[in-house]
Amino acid sequence: MEKSWEILEGACLSCKKCRLWEMRTNVVIGKGNRNADIMFIGEGPGQQEDLTGVPFVGPAGQLLDKMLASVGLSTENAYICNIVKCRPPGNRDPHEDEIQSCINYLRYQLAMIHPKIIVCLGRIAATTILSPDFKITKEHGIWVERKGYWITATFHPSALLRDESKKRPAWEDLQAIRRKLDELQNTETE
Ligand code: URA
């Protein structure tokens, strides 16, 4: 069957596959360019995101915007979403059953956007997408090519707000991400 954003939105807005629907104000699907070559995946909506229905609008989102802008990225040329689309109460980590209930929506989104690069923001995205035992402190910045996607992970912007010392390695990851994007876009036009 043909995929469409209308189908995805309809399914997400009426979703009751896990308990998170009971507490949500809004389902938070994604923002940015649906034709982007790069997709950033966070963990799940926080309070501001739940209230607005838009991912990464709170303090972590403001830092993410600045980091992306420093390498020429924004919602004009990137797509941003989360592993789970409803807010876990009190910003706790999403539980495994909640992730598994939601993961097909992300797969569907990925298939429609079909980016060249996927960036996992933080541990939850990295352990869900890259490998269950992924260690963000040790393995951030490593690239894996899978099913035609180049995938990497870096620190979640919330972690950078808590621990300033992670800002430099995150900045270096972003610069490498920018170089990889340029390289992949250039080989396409050669
Ligand atoms: N943290 C996330 O992982 N995602 C958001 O959308 C906001 C904060």
PDB file of C-alpha atoms and ligand atoms in Angstrom:
ATOM      1  CA  MET A   1       0.000   0.000   0.000  1.00  0.00           C
ATOM      2  CA  GLU A   2       1.166   3.529  -0.784  1.00  0.00           C
ATOM      3  CA  LYS A   3       2.561   5.309   2.262  1.00  0.00           C
ATOM      4  CA  SER A   4       1.353   8.781   3.172  1.00  0.00           C
ATOM      5  CA  TRP A   5       1.727  11.353   5.908  1.00  0.00           C
ATOM      6  CA  GLU A   6      -2.055  11.392   6.288  1.00  0.00           C
ATOM      7  CA  ILE A   7      -2.060   7.668   7.074  1.00  0.00           C
ATOM      8  CA  LEU A   8       0.765   8.100   9.593  1.00  0.00           C
ATOM      9  CA  GLU A   9      -0.847  11.083  11.265  1.00  0.00           C
ATOM     10  CA  GLY A  10      -4.235   9.364  11.466  1.00  0.00           C
ATOM     11  CA  ALA A  11      -2.695   6.266  13.024  1.00  0.00           C
ATOM     12  CA  CYS A  12      -0.604   8.229  15.537  1.00  0.00           C
ATOM     13  CA  LEU A  13      -3.391  10.576  16.586  1.00  0.00           C
ATOM     14  CA  SER A  14      -5.722   7.686  17.418  1.00  0.00           C
ATOM     15  CA  CYS A  15      -3.013   5.396  18.821  1.00  0.00           C
ATOM     16  CA  LYS A  16      -3.733   3.580  22.087  1.00  0.00           C
ATOM     17  CA  LYS A  17      -1.136   0.825  21.716  1.00  0.00           C
ATOM     18  CA  CYS A  18       0.585   1.652  24.995  1.00  0.00           C
ATOM     19  CA  ARG A  19      -0.416   3.410  28.214  1.00  0.00           C
ATOM     20  CA  LEU A  20       1.200   6.731  27.229  1.00  0.00           C
ATOM     21  CA  TRP A  21      -1.904   7.771  25.294  1.00  0.00           C
ATOM     22  CA  GLU A  22      -3.803   8.214  28.576  1.00  0.00           C
ATOM     23  CA  MET A  23      -1.592  11.093  29.694  1.00  0.00           C
ATOM     24  CA  ARG A  24      -0.855  12.856  26.445  1.00  0.00           C
ATOM     25  CA  THR A  25      -2.035  16.334  25.469  1.00  0.00           C
ATOM     26  CA  ASN A  26      -0.681  15.933  21.939  1.00  0.00           C
ATOM     27  CA  VAL A  27       0.997  13.242  19.885  1.00  0.00           C
ATOM     28  CA  VAL A  28       4.386  14.556  18.767  1.00  0.00           C
ATOM     29  CA  ILE A  29       5.143  13.186  15.321  1.00  0.00           C
ATOM     30  CA  GLY A  30       7.989  15.232  13.882  1.00  0.00           C
ATOM     31  CA  LYS A  31       9.070  18.514  12.378  1.00  0.00           C
ATOM     32  CA  GLY A  32      11.257  19.716   9.559  1.00  0.00           C
ATOM     33  CA  ASN A  33      11.835  18.947   5.920  1.00  0.00           C
ATOM     34  CA  ARG A  34      10.185  15.710   4.844  1.00  0.00           C
ATOM     35  CA  ASN A  35      12.641  15.480   1.949  1.00  0.00           C
ATOM     36  CA  ALA A  36      15.695  15.968   4.151  1.00  0.00           C
ATOM     37  CA  ASP A  37      18.890  13.956   3.687  1.00  0.00           C
ATOM     38  CA  ILE A  38      19.382  13.893   7.449  1.00  0.00           C
ATOM     39  CA  MET A  39      17.085  12.823  10.267  1.00  0.00           C
ATOM     40  CA  PHE A  40      17.678  13.389  13.993  1.00  0.00           C
ATOM     41  CA  ILE A  41      15.945  11.054  16.421  1.00  0.00           C
ATOM     42  CA  GLY A  42      15.523  11.944  20.087  1.00  0.00           C
ATOM     43  CA  GLU A  43      13.942  10.026  22.913  1.00  0.00           C
ATOM     44  CA  GLY A  44      10.419  11.232  23.474  1.00  0.00           C
ATOM     45  CA  PRO A  45       8.431  14.421  24.017  1.00  0.00           C
ATOM     46  CA  GLY A  46       8.948  16.466  27.172  1.00  0.00           C
ATOM     47  CA  GLN A  47       6.429  18.815  28.739  1.00  0.00           C
ATOM     48  CA  GLN A  48       6.715  21.622  26.182  1.00  0.00           C
ATOM     49  CA  GLU A  49       6.556  19.162  23.316  1.00  0.00           C
ATOM     50  CA  ASP A  50       3.462  17.481  24.776  1.00  0.00           C
ATOM     51  CA  LEU A  51       1.768  20.869  25.121  1.00  0.00           C
ATOM     52  CA  THR A  52       2.622  22.055  21.604  1.00  0.00           C
ATOM     53  CA  GLY A  53       2.698  18.801  19.626  1.00  0.00           C
ATOM     54  CA  VAL A  54       6.106  19.783  18.224  1.00  0.00           C
ATOM     55  CA  PRO A  55       9.381  17.955  19.027  1.00  0.00           C
ATOM     56  CA  PHE A  56      12.359  19.710  20.589  1.00  0.00           C
ATOM     57  CA  VAL A  57      10.820  23.077  21.472  1.00  0.00           C
ATOM     58  CA  GLY A  58      11.835  23.135  25.162  1.00  0.00           C
ATOM     59  CA  PRO A  59      15.297  23.890  26.618  1.00  0.00           C
ATOM     60  CA  ALA A  60      16.922  20.834  24.978  1.00  0.00           C
ATOM     61  CA  GLY A  61      15.368  21.830  21.661  1.00  0.00           C
ATOM     62  CA  GLN A  62      16.710  25.349  21.895  1.00  0.00           C
ATOM     63  CA  LEU A  63      20.203  23.982  22.411  1.00  0.00           C
ATOM     64  CA  LEU A  64      19.699  21.514  19.554  1.00  0.00           C
ATOM     65  CA  ASP A  65      18.669  24.396  17.264  1.00  0.00           C
ATOM     66  CA  LYS A  66      21.885  26.255  18.101  1.00  0.00           C
ATOM     67  CA  MET A  67      24.033  23.191  17.572  1.00  0.00           C
ATOM     68  CA  LEU A  68      22.412  22.439  14.241  1.00  0.00           C
ATOM     69  CA  ALA A  69      22.698  26.066  13.134  1.00  0.00           C
ATOM     70  CA  SER A  70      26.431  25.985  13.874  1.00  0.00           C
ATOM     71  CA  VAL A  71      26.833  23.418  11.080  1.00  0.00           C
ATOM     72  CA  GLY A  72      24.280  24.958   8.718  1.00  0.00           C
ATOM     73  CA  LEU A  73      21.374  22.684   9.645  1.00  0.00           C
ATOM     74  CA  SER A  74      17.812  23.569  10.629  1.00  0.00           C
ATOM     75  CA  THR A  75      14.265  22.362  10.021  1.00  0.00           C
ATOM     76  CA  GLU A  76      14.757  23.682   6.466  1.00  0.00           C
ATOM     77  CA  ASN A  77      17.163  20.872   5.627  1.00  0.00           C
ATOM     78  CA  ALA A  78      16.753  18.329   8.432  1.00  0.00           C
ATOM     79  CA  TYR A  79      13.907  16.277   9.904  1.00  0.00           C
ATOM     80  CA  ILE A  80      13.584  15.842  13.674  1.00  0.00           C
ATOM     81  CA  CYS A  81      11.496  13.302  15.582  1.00  0.00           C
ATOM     82  CA  ASN A  82      11.588  10.912  18.531  1.00  0.00           C
ATOM     83  CA  ILE A  83      11.596   7.217  19.375  1.00  0.00           C
ATOM     84  CA  VAL A  84       8.243   7.518  21.185  1.00  0.00           C
ATOM     85  CA  LYS A  85       5.542   9.962  20.124  1.00  0.00           C
ATOM     86  CA  CYS A  86       3.788  10.500  23.452  1.00  0.00           C
ATOM     87  CA  ARG A  87       5.319  11.982  26.588  1.00  0.00           C
ATOM     88  CA  PRO A  88       6.480   9.545  29.250  1.00  0.00           C
ATOM     89  CA  PRO A  89       5.207  10.944  32.581  1.00  0.00           C
ATOM     90  CA  GLY A  90       7.708  13.065  34.485  1.00  0.00           C
ATOM     91  CA  ASN A  91      10.135  12.691  31.565  1.00  0.00           C
ATOM     92  CA  ARG A  92      11.084   9.174  32.631  1.00  0.00           C
ATOM     93  CA  ASP A  93      12.769   6.936  30.048  1.00  0.00           C
ATOM     94  CA  PRO A  94      10.269   5.245  27.749  1.00  0.00           C
ATOM     95  CA  HIS A  95       9.767   1.602  28.712  1.00  0.00           C
ATOM     96  CA  GLU A  96      10.700  -1.139  26.277  1.00  0.00           C
ATOM     97  CA  ASP A  97       7.053  -2.080  25.589  1.00  0.00           C
ATOM     98  CA  GLU A  98       6.270   1.579  24.844  1.00  0.00           C
ATOM     99  CA  ILE A  99       9.214   1.754  22.429  1.00  0.00           C
ATOM    100  CA  GLN A 100       8.124  -1.454  20.711  1.00  0.00           C
ATOM    101  CA  SER A 101       4.523  -0.190  20.421  1.00  0.00           C
ATOM    102  CA  CYS A 102       5.753   2.986  18.724  1.00  0.00           C
ATOM    103  CA  ILE A 103       8.655   1.766  16.601  1.00  0.00           C
ATOM    104  CA  ASN A 104       6.631   0.996  13.484  1.00  0.00           C
ATOM    105  CA  TYR A 105       5.566   4.637  13.253  1.00  0.00           C
ATOM    106  CA  LEU A 106       9.242   5.594  13.189  1.00  0.00           C
ATOM    107  CA  ARG A 107       9.973   2.920  10.563  1.00  0.00           C
ATOM    108  CA  TYR A 108       7.148   4.293   8.452  1.00  0.00           C
ATOM    109  CA  GLN A 109       8.463   7.848   8.838  1.00  0.00           C
ATOM    110  CA  LEU A 110      11.953   6.688   7.916  1.00  0.00           C
ATOM    111  CA  ALA A 111      10.670   4.921   4.813  1.00  0.00           C
ATOM    112  CA  MET A 112       8.877   8.081   3.669  1.00  0.00           C
ATOM    113  CA  ILE A 113      11.758  10.460   4.328  1.00  0.00           C
ATOM    114  CA  HIS A 114      14.476   8.034   3.303  1.00  0.00           C
ATOM    115  CA  PRO A 115      17.358  10.183   4.580  1.00  0.00           C
ATOM    116  CA  LYS A 116      20.991   9.458   3.791  1.00  0.00           C
ATOM    117  CA  ILE A 117      21.961   9.943   7.458  1.00  0.00           C
ATOM    118  CA  ILE A 118      20.264   9.048  10.747  1.00  0.00           C
ATOM    119  CA  VAL A 119      21.571  10.679  13.929  1.00  0.00           C
ATOM    120  CA  CYS A 120      20.541   9.106  17.226  1.00  0.00           C
ATOM    121  CA  LEU A 121      20.366  11.729  19.961  1.00  0.00           C
ATOM    122  CA  GLY A 122      21.277  10.039  23.225  1.00  0.00           C
ATOM    123  CA  ARG A 123      21.174   6.593  24.740  1.00  0.00           C
ATOM    124  CA  ILE A 124      17.532   5.671  24.172  1.00  0.00           C
ATOM    125  CA  ALA A 125      17.680   6.350  20.428  1.00  0.00           C
ATOM    126  CA  ALA A 126      21.098   4.705  20.100  1.00  0.00           C
ATOM    127  CA  THR A 127      20.175   1.531  21.997  1.00  0.00           C
ATOM    128  CA  THR A 128      16.912   1.259  20.065  1.00  0.00           C
ATOM    129  CA  ILE A 129      18.356   1.895  16.611  1.00  0.00           C
ATOM    130  CA  LEU A 130      22.026   0.893  16.720  1.00  0.00           C
ATOM    131  CA  SER A 131      22.380  -1.873  19.275  1.00  0.00           C
ATOM    132  CA  PRO A 132      20.873  -2.700  22.680  1.00  0.00           C
ATOM    133  CA  ASP A 133      24.251  -2.468  24.425  1.00  0.00           C
ATOM    134  CA  PHE A 134      25.375   0.771  22.754  1.00  0.00           C
ATOM    135  CA  LYS A 135      27.446   2.945  25.111  1.00  0.00           C
ATOM    136  CA  ILE A 136      26.995   6.566  24.121  1.00  0.00           C
ATOM    137  CA  THR A 137      30.049   7.833  26.049  1.00  0.00           C
ATOM    138  CA  LYS A 138      32.376   5.387  24.315  1.00  0.00           C
ATOM    139  CA  GLU A 139      30.706   4.901  20.949  1.00  0.00           C
ATOM    140  CA  HIS A 140      29.313   8.321  20.005  1.00  0.00           C
ATOM    141  CA  GLY A 141      30.573   9.491  16.630  1.00  0.00           C
ATOM    142  CA  ILE A 142      31.008   5.975  15.223  1.00  0.00           C
ATOM    143  CA  TRP A 143      29.369   5.369  11.821  1.00  0.00           C
ATOM    144  CA  VAL A 144      27.462   2.274  10.767  1.00  0.00           C
ATOM    145  CA  GLU A 145      26.020   1.716   7.293  1.00  0.00           C
ATOM    146  CA  ARG A 146      22.830  -0.291   7.407  1.00  0.00           C
ATOM    147  CA  LYS A 147      20.131  -0.827   4.780  1.00  0.00           C
ATOM    148  CA  GLY A 148      21.479   2.108   2.785  1.00  0.00           C
ATOM    149  CA  TYR A 149      21.420   4.506   5.748  1.00  0.00           C
ATOM    150  CA  TRP A 150      24.508   5.948   7.413  1.00  0.00           C
ATOM    151  CA  ILE A 151      23.791   5.927  11.149  1.00  0.00           C
ATOM    152  CA  THR A 152      25.621   7.556  14.046  1.00  0.00           C
ATOM    153  CA  ALA A 153      24.881   8.680  17.601  1.00  0.00           C
ATOM    154  CA  THR A 154      25.806  11.689  19.664  1.00  0.00           C
ATOM    155  CA  PHE A 155      24.894  13.041  23.086  1.00  0.00           C
ATOM    156  CA  HIS A 156      21.343  14.131  23.742  1.00  0.00           C
ATOM    157  CA  PRO A 157      21.126  17.935  24.128  1.00  0.00           C
ATOM    158  CA  SER A 158      19.632  17.424  27.634  1.00  0.00           C
ATOM    159  CA  ALA A 159      22.832  15.611  28.610  1.00  0.00           C
ATOM    160  CA  LEU A 160      24.817  18.631  27.378  1.00  0.00           C
ATOM    161  CA  LEU A 161      22.674  20.914  29.541  1.00  0.00           C
ATOM    162  CA  ARG A 162      23.512  18.760  32.566  1.00  0.00           C
ATOM    163  CA  ASP A 163      27.194  18.261  31.779  1.00  0.00           C
ATOM    164  CA  GLU A 164      29.097  21.002  29.954  1.00  0.00           C
ATOM    165  CA  SER A 165      32.104  18.744  29.394  1.00  0.00           C
ATOM    166  CA  LYS A 166      30.131  16.812  26.776  1.00  0.00           C
ATOM    167  CA  LYS A 167      29.672  19.899  24.600  1.00  0.00           C
ATOM    168  CA  ARG A 168      33.049  19.659  22.877  1.00  0.00           C
ATOM    169  CA  PRO A 169      32.747  15.982  21.860  1.00  0.00           C
ATOM    170  CA  ALA A 170      29.150  16.648  20.714  1.00  0.00           C
ATOM    171  CA  TRP A 171      30.360  19.590  18.640  1.00  0.00           C
ATOM    172  CA  GLU A 172      33.063  17.397  17.075  1.00  0.00           C
ATOM    173  CA  ASP A 173      30.420  14.763  16.265  1.00  0.00           C
ATOM    174  CA  LEU A 174      28.274  17.409  14.591  1.00  0.00           C
ATOM    175  CA  GLN A 175      31.141  18.619  12.479  1.00  0.00           C
ATOM    176  CA  ALA A 176      31.814  15.034  11.368  1.00  0.00           C
ATOM    177  CA  ILE A 177      28.091  14.637  10.622  1.00  0.00           C
ATOM    178  CA  ARG A 178      28.212  17.758   8.453  1.00  0.00           C
ATOM    179  CA  ARG A 179      31.265  16.418   6.578  1.00  0.00           C
ATOM    180  CA  LYS A 180      29.556  13.062   6.016  1.00  0.00           C
ATOM    181  CA  LEU A 181      26.444  14.793   4.701  1.00  0.00           C
ATOM    182  CA  ASP A 182      28.511  16.930   2.304  1.00  0.00           C
ATOM    183  CA  GLU A 183      30.396  13.848   1.139  1.00  0.00           C
ATOM    184  CA  LEU A 184      27.208  11.866   0.489  1.00  0.00           C
ATOM    185  CA  GLN A 185      25.533  14.790  -1.256  1.00  0.00           C
ATOM    186  CA  ASN A 186      28.608  15.369  -3.406  1.00  0.00           C
ATOM    187  CA  THR A 187      28.913  11.747  -4.509  1.00  0.00           C
ATOM    188  CA  GLU A 188      25.268  11.909  -5.551  1.00  0.00           C
ATOM    189  CA  THR A 189      25.916  14.792  -7.948  1.00  0.00           C
ATOM    190  CA  GLU A 190      29.228  13.493  -9.346  1.00  0.00           C
TER     191      GLU A 190
HETATM  192  N1  URA B   1      13.803  15.453  24.392  1.00  0.00           N
HETATM  193  C1  URA B   1      13.607  14.567  23.391  1.00  0.00           C
HETATM  194  O1  URA B   1      14.234  13.522  23.331  1.00  0.00           O
HETATM  195  N2  URA B   1      12.705  14.894  22.470  1.00  0.00           N
HETATM  196  C2  URA B   1      12.007  16.012  22.465  1.00  0.00           C
HETATM  197  O2  URA B   1      11.213  16.209  21.562  1.00  0.00           O
HETATM  198  C3  URA B   1      12.238  16.923  23.523  1.00  0.00           C
HETATM  199  C4  URA B   1      13.135  16.620  24.480  1.00  0.00           C
END
